Coordinates of C-alpha atoms in Angstrom, one line a residue:
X91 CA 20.8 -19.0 -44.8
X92 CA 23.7 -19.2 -47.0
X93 CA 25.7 -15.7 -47.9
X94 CA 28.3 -15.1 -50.6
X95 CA 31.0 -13.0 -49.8
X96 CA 33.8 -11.7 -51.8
X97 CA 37.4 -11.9 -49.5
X98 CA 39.8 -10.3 -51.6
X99 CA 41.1 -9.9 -55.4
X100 CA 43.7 -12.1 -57.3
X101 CA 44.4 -11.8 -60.8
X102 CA 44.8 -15.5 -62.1
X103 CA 46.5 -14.6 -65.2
X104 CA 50.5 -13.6 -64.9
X105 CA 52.0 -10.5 -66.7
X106 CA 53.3 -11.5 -70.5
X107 CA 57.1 -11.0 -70.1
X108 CA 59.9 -10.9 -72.4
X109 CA 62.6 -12.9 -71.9
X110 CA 66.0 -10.5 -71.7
X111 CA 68.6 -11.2 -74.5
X112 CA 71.0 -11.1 -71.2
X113 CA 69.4 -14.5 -70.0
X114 CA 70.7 -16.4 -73.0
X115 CA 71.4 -20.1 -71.3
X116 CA 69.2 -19.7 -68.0
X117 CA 65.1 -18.8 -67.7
X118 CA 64.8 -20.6 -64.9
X119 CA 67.1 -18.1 -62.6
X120 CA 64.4 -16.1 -61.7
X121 CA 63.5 -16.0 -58.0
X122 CA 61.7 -19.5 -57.1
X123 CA 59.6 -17.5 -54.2
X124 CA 57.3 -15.7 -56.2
X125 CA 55.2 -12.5 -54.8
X126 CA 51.7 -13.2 -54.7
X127 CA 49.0 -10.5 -55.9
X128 CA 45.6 -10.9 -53.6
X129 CA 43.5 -13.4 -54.6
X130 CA 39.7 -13.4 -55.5
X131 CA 37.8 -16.2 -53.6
X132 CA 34.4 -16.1 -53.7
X133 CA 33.6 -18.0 -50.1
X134 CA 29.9 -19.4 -48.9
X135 CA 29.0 -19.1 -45.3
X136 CA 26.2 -20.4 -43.1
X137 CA 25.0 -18.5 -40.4
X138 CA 25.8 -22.3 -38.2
X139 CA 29.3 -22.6 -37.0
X140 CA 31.2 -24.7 -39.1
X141 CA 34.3 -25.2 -41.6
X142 CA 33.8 -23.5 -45.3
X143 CA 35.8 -24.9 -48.2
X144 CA 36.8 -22.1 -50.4
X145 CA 39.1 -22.4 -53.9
X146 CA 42.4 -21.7 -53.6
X147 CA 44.3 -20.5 -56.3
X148 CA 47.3 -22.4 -58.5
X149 CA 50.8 -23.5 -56.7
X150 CA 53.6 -22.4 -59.3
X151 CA 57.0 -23.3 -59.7
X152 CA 58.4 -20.2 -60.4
X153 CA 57.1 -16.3 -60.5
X154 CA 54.6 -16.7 -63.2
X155 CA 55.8 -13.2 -65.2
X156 CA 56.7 -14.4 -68.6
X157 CA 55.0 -15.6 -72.1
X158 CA 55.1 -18.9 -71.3
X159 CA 53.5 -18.7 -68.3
X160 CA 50.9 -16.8 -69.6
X161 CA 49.6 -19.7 -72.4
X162 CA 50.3 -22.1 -69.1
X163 CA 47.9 -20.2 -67.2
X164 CA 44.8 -20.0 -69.6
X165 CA 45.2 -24.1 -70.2
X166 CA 44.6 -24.8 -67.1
X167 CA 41.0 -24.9 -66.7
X168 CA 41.1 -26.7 -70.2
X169 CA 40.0 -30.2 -70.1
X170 CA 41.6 -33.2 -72.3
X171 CA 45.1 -32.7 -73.9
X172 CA 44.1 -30.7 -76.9
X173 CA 43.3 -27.5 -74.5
X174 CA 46.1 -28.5 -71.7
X175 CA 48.7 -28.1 -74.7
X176 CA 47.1 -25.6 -76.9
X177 CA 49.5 -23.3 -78.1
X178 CA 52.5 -24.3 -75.6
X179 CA 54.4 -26.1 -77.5
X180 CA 54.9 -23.2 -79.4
X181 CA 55.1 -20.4 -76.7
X182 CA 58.0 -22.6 -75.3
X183 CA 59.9 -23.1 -78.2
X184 CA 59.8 -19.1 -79.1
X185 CA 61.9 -19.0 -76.6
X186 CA 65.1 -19.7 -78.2
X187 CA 64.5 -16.9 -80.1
X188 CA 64.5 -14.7 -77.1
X189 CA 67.8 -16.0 -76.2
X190 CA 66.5 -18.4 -73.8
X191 CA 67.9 -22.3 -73.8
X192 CA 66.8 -23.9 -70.2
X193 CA 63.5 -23.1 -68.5
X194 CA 61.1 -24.7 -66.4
X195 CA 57.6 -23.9 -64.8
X196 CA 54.7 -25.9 -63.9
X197 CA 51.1 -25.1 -62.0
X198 CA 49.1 -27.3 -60.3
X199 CA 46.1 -26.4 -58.9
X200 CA 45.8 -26.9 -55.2
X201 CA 42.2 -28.9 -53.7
X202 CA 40.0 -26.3 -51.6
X203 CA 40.6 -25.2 -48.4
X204 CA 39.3 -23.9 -45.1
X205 CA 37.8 -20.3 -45.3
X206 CA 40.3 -18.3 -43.2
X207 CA 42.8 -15.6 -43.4
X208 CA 43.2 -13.9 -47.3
X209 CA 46.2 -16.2 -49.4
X210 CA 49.1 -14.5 -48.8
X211 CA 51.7 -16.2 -51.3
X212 CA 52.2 -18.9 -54.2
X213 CA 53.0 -22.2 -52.4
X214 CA 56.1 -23.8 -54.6
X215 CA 55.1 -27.1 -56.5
X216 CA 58.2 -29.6 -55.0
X217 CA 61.3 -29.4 -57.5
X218 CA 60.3 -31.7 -60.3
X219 CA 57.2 -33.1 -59.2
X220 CA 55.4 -32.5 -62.2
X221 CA 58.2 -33.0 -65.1
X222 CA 58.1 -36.6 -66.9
X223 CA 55.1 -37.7 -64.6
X224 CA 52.5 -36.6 -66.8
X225 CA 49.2 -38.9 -68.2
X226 CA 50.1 -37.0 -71.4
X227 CA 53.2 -36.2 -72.5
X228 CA 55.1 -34.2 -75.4
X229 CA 58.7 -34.5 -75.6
X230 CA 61.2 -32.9 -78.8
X231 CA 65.0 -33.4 -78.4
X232 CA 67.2 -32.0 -81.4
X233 CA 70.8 -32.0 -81.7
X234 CA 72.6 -29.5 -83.4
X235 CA 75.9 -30.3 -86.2
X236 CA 78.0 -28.5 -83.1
X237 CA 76.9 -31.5 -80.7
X238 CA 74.3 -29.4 -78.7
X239 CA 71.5 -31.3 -77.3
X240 CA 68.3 -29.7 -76.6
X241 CA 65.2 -31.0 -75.1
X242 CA 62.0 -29.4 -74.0
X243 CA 59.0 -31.6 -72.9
X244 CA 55.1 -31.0 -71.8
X245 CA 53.6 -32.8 -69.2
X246 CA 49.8 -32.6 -67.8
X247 CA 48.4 -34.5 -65.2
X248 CA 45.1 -34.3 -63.2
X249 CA 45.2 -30.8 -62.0
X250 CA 48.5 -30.1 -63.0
X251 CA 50.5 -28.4 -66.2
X252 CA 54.4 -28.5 -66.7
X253 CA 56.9 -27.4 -69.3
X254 CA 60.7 -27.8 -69.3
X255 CA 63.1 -26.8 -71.1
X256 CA 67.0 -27.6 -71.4
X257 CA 69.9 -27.4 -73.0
X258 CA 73.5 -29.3 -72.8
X259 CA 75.5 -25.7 -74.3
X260 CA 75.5 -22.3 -75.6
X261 CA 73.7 -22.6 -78.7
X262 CA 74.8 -20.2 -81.9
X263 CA 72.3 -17.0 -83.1
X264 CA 72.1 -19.3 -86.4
X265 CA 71.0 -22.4 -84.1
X266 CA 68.6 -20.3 -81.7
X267 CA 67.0 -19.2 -85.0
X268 CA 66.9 -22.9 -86.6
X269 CA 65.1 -24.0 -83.5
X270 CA 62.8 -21.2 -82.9
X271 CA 61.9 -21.9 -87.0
X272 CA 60.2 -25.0 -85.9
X273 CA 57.5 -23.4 -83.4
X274 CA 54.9 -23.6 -85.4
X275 CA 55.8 -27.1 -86.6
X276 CA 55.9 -28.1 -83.1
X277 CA 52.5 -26.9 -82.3
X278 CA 51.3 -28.6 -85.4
X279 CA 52.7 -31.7 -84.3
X280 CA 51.5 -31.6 -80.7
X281 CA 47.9 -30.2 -81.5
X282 CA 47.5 -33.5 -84.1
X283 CA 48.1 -35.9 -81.4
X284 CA 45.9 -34.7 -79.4
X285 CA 43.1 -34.8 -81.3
X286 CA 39.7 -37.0 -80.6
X287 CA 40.6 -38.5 -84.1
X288 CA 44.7 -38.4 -84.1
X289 CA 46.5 -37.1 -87.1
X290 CA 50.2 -37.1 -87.7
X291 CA 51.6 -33.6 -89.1
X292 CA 54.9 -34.3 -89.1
X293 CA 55.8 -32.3 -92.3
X294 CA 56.6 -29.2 -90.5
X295 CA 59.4 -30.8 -88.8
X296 CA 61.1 -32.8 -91.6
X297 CA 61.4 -29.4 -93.0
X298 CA 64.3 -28.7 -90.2
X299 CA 67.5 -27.1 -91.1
X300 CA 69.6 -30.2 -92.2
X301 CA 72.5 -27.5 -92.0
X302 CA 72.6 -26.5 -88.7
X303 CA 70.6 -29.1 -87.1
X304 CA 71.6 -33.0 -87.5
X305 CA 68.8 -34.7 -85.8
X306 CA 64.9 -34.2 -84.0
X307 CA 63.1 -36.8 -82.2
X308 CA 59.8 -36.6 -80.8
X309 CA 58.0 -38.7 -78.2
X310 CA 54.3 -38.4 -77.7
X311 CA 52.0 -40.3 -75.3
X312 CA 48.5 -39.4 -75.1
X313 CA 45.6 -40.9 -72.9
X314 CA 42.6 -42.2 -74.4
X315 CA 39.7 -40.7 -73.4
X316 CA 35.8 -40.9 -73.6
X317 CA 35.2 -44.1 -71.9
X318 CA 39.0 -45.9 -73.8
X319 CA 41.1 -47.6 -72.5
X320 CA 45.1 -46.9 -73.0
X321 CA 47.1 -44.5 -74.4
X322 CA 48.1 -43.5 -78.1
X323 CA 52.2 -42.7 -78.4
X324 CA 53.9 -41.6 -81.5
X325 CA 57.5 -41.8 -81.8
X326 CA 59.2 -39.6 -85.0
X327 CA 63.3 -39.5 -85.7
X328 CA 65.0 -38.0 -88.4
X329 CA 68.6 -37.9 -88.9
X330 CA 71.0 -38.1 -91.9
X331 CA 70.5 -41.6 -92.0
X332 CA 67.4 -42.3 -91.1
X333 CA 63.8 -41.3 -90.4
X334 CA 61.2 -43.1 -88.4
X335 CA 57.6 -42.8 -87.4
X336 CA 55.5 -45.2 -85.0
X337 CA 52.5 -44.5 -84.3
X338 CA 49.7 -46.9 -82.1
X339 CA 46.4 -46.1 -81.0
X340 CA 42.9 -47.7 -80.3
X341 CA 42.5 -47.2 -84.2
X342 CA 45.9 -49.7 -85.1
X343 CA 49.5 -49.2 -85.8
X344 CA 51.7 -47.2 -88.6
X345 CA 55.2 -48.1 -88.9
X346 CA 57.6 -45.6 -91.5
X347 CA 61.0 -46.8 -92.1
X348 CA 63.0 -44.1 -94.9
X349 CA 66.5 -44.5 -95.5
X350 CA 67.5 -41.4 -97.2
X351 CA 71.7 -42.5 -97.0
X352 CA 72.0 -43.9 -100.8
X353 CA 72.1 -40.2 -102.0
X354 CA 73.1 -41.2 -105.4
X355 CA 69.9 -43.1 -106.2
X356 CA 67.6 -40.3 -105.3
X357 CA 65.3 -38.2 -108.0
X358 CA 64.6 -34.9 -108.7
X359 CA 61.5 -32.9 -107.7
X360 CA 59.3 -34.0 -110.5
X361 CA 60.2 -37.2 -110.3
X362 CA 59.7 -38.3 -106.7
X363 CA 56.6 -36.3 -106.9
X364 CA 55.3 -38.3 -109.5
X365 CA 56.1 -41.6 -107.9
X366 CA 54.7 -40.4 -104.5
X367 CA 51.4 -39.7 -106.4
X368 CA 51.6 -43.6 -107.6
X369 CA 51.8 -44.9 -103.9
X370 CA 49.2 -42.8 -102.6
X371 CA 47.0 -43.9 -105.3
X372 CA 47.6 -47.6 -104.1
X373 CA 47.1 -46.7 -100.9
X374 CA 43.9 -45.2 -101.6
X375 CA 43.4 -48.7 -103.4
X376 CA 44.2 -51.0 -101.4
X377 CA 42.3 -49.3 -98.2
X378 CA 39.2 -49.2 -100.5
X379 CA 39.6 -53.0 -101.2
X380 CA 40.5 -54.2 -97.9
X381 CA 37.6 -52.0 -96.4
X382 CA 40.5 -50.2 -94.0
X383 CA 40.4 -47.5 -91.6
X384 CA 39.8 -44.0 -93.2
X385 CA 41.7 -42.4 -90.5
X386 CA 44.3 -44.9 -90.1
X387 CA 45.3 -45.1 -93.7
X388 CA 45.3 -41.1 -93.7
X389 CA 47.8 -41.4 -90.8
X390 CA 50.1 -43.7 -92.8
X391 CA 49.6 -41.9 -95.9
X392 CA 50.5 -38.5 -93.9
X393 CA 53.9 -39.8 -92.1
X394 CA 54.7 -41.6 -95.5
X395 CA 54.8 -38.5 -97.6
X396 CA 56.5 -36.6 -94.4
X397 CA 59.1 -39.1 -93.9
X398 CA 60.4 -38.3 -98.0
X399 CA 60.0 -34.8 -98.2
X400 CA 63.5 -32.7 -97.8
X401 CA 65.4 -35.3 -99.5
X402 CA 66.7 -34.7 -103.0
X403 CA 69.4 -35.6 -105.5
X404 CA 73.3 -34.4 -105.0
X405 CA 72.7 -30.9 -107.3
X406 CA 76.1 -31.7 -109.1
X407 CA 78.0 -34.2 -110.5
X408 CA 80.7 -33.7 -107.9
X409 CA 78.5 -33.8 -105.1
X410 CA 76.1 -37.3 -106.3
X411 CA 79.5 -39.7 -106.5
X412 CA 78.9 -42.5 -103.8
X413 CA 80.7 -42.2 -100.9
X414 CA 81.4 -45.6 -101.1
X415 CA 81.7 -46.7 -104.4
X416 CA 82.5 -43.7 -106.0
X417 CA 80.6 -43.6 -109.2
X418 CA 77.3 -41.7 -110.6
X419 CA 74.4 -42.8 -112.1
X420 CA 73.3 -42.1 -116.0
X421 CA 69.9 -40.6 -116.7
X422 CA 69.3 -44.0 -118.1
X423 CA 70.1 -45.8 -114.9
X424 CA 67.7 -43.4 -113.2
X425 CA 64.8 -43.7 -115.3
X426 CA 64.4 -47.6 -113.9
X427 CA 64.3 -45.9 -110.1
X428 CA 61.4 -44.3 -108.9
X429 CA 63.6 -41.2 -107.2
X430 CA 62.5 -42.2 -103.4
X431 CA 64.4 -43.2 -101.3
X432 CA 64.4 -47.0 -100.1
X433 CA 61.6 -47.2 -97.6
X434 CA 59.7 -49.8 -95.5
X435 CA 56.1 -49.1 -94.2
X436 CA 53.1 -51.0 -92.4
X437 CA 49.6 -50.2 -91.2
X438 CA 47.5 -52.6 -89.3
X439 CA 44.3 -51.9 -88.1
X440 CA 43.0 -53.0 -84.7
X441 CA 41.2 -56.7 -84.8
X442 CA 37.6 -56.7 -84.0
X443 CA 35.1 -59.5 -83.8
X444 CA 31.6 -58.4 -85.1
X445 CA 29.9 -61.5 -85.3
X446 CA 29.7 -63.4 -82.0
X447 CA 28.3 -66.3 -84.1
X448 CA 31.2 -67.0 -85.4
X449 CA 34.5 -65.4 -83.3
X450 CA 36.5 -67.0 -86.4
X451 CA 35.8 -64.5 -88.4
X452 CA 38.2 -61.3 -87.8
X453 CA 37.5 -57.9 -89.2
X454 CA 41.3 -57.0 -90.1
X455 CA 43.3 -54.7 -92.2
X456 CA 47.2 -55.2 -92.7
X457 CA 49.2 -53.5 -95.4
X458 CA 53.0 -53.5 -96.1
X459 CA 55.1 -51.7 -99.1
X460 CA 58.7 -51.7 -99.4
X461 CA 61.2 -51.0 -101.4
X462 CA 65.1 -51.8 -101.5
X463 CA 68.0 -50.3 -103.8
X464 CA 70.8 -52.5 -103.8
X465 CA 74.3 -50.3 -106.0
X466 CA 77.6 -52.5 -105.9
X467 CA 80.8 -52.0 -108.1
X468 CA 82.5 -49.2 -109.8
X469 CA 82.1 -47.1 -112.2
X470 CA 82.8 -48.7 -115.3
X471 CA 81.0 -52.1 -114.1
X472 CA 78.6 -50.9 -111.8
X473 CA 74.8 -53.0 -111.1
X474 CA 72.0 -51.2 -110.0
X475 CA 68.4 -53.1 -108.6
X476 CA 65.6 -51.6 -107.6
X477 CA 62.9 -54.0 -106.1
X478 CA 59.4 -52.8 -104.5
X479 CA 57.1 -55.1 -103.3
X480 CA 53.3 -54.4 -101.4
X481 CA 51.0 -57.1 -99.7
X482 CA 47.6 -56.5 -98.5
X483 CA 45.6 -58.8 -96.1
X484 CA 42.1 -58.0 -94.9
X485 CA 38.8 -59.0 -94.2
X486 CA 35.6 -57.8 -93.4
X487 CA 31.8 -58.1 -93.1
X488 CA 29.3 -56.6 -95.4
X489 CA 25.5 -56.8 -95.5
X490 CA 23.3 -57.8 -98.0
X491 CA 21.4 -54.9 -97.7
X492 CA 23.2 -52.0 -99.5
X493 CA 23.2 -49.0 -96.9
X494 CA 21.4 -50.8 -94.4
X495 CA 24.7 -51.3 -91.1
X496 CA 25.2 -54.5 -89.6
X497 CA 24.0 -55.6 -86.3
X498 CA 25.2 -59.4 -86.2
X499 CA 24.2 -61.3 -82.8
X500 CA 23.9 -64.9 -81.5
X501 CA 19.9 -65.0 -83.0
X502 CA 20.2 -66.5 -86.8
X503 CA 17.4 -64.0 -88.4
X504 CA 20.8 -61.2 -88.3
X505 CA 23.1 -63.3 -90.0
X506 CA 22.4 -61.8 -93.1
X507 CA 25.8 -60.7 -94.4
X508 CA 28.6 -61.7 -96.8
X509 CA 32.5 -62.4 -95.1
X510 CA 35.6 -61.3 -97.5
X511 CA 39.0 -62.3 -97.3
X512 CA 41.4 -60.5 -99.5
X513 CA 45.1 -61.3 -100.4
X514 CA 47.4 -59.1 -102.7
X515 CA 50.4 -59.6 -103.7
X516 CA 52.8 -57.3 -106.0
X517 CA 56.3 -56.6 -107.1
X518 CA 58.5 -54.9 -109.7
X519 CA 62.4 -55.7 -110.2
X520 CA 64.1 -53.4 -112.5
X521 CA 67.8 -53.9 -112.9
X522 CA 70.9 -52.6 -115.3
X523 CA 74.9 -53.7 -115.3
X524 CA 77.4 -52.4 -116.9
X525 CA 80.6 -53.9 -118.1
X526 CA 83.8 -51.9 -118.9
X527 CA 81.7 -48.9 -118.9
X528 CA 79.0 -50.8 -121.3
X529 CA 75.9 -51.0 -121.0
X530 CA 75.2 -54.9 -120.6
X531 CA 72.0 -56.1 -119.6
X532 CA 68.6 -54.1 -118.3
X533 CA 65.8 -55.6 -117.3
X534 CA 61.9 -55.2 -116.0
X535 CA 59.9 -57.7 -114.4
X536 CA 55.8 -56.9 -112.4
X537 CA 53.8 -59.4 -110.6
X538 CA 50.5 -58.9 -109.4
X539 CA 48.4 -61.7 -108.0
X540 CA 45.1 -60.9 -106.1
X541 CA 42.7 -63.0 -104.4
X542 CA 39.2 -62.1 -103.1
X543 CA 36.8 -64.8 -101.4
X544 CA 33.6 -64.3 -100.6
X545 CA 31.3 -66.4 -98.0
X546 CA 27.7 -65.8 -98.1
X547 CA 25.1 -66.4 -95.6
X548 CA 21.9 -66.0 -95.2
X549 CA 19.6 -66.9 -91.6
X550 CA 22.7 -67.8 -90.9
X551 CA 23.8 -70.6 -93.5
X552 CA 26.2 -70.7 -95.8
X553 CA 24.8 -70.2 -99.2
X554 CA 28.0 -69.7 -101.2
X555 CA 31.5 -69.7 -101.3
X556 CA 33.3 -68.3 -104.1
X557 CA 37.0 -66.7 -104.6
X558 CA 37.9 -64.5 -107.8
X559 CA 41.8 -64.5 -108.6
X560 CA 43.5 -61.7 -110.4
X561 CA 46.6 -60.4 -111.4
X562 CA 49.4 -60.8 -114.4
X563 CA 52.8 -60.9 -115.3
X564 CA 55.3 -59.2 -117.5
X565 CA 58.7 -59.4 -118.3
X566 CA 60.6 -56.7 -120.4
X567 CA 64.1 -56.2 -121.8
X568 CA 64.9 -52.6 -121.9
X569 CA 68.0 -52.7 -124.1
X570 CA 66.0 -51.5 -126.8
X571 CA 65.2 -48.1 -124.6
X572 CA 68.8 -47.8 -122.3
X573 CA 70.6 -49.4 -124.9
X574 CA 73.3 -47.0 -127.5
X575 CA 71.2 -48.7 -130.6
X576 CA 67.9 -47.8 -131.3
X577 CA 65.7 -49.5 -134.1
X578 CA 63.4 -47.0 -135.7
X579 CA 65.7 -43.8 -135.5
X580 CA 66.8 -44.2 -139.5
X581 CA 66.7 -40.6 -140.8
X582 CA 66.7 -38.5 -137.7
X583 CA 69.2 -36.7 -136.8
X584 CA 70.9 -36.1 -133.4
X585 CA 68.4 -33.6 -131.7
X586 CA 65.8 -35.6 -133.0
X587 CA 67.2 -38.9 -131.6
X588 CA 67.9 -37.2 -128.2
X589 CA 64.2 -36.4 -127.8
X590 CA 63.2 -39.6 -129.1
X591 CA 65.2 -40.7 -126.3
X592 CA 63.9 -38.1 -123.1
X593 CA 60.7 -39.5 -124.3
X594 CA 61.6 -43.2 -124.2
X595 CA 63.3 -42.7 -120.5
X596 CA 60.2 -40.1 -119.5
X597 CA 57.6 -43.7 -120.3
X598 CA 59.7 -46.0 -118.6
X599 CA 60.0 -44.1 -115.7
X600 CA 56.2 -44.4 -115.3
X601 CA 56.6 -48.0 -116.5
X602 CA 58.8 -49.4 -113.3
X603 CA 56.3 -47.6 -111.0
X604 CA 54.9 -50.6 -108.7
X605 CA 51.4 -51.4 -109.6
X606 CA 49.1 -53.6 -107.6
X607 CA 46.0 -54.0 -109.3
X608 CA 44.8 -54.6 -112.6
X609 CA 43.7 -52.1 -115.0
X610 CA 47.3 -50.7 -114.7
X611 CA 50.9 -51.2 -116.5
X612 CA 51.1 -54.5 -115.4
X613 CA 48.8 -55.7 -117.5
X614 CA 51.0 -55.1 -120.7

């Protein structure tokens, strides 16, 4: 017969504590032998002699008597990163506001042990067993303008949790505040990488104090679960100079290059805005006609539009001279720029092999965009270029059967399908000089080429082959638009002229957008 008995009490979840404004640069100097409360183990007995395995409760680091703790304590029974780190990215980095700049605690829950005698402590995890050595892993390191580097990091593994949190000095009440400002953005960060279907919101943490703070990387390493092999990582870094997301999964990769450093070139609001609603419509495109990832593409769409938000033209005249070259851009230099900053970016989805027939023929999705400001001389005979270029590469199976999925094997009677290959290709060059502070030459010039072929088979044989090119080609002299004389103004007078002229610069700037496919400005 088999009795349930209850030994004692113990209150798994620690006391929410606030963190004293007096421990400012040390959390962790609390006392590392922490009183136990009685525990509540529910043990099964047989009336035979004989050893009873009976839970025991979680091994801390430290007394578990403070927020952080808390959140650490209810994730614990959590399964999968999402609930492990749920909420404790956040909890940690609220501590800076408290005041608090190192800390450290972890949990692991110990295996089951003999019935006997009633718990009478917390047995101490060994001193960093836990930190760095986790299956999944968050880690954020920002460095203030003073030179302060802080770094606080997540780990989970098996049946453990650990958070840790450090700083190299005494950090300002303006610094603690900048930091505990990105929380929330933190959390948003952590809890889209850990997702069944990853997502990359990284827009919270672009939005850091570029005034107090001069840099924030983060590192993030997931395993893949649910019968995957592998882990996903993510890697982000911004800095005055540059910003940087890689991401790669069972899904593919996304790689962001932004190089936000040629101040000078940069657009207003309305402007980059307009130009980052161009690329996403291209993106949308070219994933539709490449048959890409959903998913991925949203991933490289997010940390493309992360990556160039909080960057902006100089705000005055002073402040938008080069600090190489020393010069400023007109308003008619500008409108050939699209306002973003020079950029490169990549997505690639994962190669698969549907058809076993034929192994030669990949399901694939690659996609690059670019574009590269080049600003040399001085003032009075300065040249500006501007080139952006995209390529897509992809191919994929369909079947002949609208609606109806594939299911290609070795047996003839399912090879039923059509195989596309798609190649784009696209650019745009638009370019000005000046001489002795004239206005000399300016120039457009779009290419767009596409190429779709299309194999078709049916039982198995090919029945056709047949590829459709695309694209066009224009060239355009904008002297008539940037240039000081103007046919067709006879009879106007100034304000009239200057409008004319907002209007002309206000076209053009949606003119040199890149465009990839036809039905589009390239095919003036």
């Amino acid at each position: 017969m088999t009795s349930i008995s209850a030994l004692s009490s113990w209150n798994a979840t620690p006391t929410l504590g606030t963190a004293s404004s007096a421990n400012r640069t040390d959390a962790s100097s609390a006392s590392s032998s922490p009183a136990a409360s009685p525990s509540t183990i529910v043990a099964l007995s047989k009336d035979a002699d004989g050893p009873v395995m009976v839970p025991s409760p979680p091994s801390w680091e430290r007394a578990p008597g403070d927020a952080v703790s808390l959140v650490l304590s209810k994730n614990m029974s959590a399964y999968g990163s999402a609930g492990r780190f749920s909420g404790l990215g956040a909890a940690l980095m609220s501590q800076f506001q408290a005041g608090v700049t190192n800390y450290s605690q972890s949990a692991q829950q110990s295996p089951p042990r003999v019935q006997g005698a009633t718990y009478a402590g917390i047995t101490a995890i060994p001193a960093g067993g836990l930190h760095g050595n986790g299956e999944d892993q968050m880690t954020l390191s920002i460095t203030t303008r003073s030179g302060v580097e802080v770094k606080l990091s997540l780990d989970s593994q098996g049946d453990g949790l650990a958070v840790q949190m450090t700083s190299s000095g005494e950090l300002s009440d303006e610094e603690s505040r900048a930091l505990a400002g990105l929380s929330d953005a933190f959390q948003k960060a952590i809890d889209g990488m850990t997702q069944s279907t990853p997502k990359l919101n990284l827009s919270g943490l672009m939005q850091y104090d570029q005034t107090v703070l001069s840099s924030v990387n983060l590192h993030a390493q997931v395993k893949l679960r649910g019968g995957q092999e592998g882990v996903q990582t993510l890697d982000f870094q911004a800095d005055a100079t540059q910003r940087k997301v890689s991401f790669s999964g069972a899904a593919g990769n996304v790689d962001v290059k932004v190089d936000p450093s040629k101040a000078v070139a940069l657009g207003g609001k309305s402007q980059q805005a307009k130009a980052m609603a161009s690329y996403m419509k291209q993106f949308d495109q070219a994933a539709t006609r490449g048959h890409g990832d959903a998913n991925l593409m949203g991933m490289f769409k997010d940390a493309f539009s992360a990556l160039h938000s909080n960057t902006s033209a100089p705000q005055t005249d002073s402040a938008s001279a080069s600090s190489e070259s020393k010069w400023r851009l007109s308003p008619g230099d500008k409108s050939i720029l699209t306002g973003l900053a020079d950029f490169s970016a990549s997505v690639s989805q994962t190669v698969a092999y549907s058809n076993p027939m034929r192994s030669a023929e990949k399901d694939t999705f690659n996609y690059e965009v670019a574009q590269n400001t080049s600003l040399s001389g001085n003032q009075d005979n300065r040249s500006i270029r501007q080139e952006q270029t995209s390529k897509l590469s992809a191919s994929y199976h369909q079947s002949l059967v609208p609606n109806v999925p594939l299911n290609l094997t070795t047996d003839s009677a399912s090879q039923n399908y059509t195989f596309h290959q798609i190649e784009d290709t696209a650019s745009s060059v638009a370019q000005v000089g000046y001489k002795d502070g004239k206005l000399v030459r300016a120039s457009l010039d779009q290419t767009s080429s596409q190429s779709a072929q299309v194999l078709k088979y049916f039982l198995g044989k090919l029945e056709s082959d047949k590829t459709t090119p695309g694209g066009g080609h224009v060239q355009r002299d904008l002297m008539p638009i940037l240039g000081p004389y103007r046919t067709g103004e006879v009879g106007l007078n100034d304000e009239q002229k200057e409008q004319r002229r907002q209007q002309a610069l206000l076209s053009l700037g949606d003119d040199v957008l890149l465009q990839s496919y036809p039905g589009q400005v390239i095919t003036m």
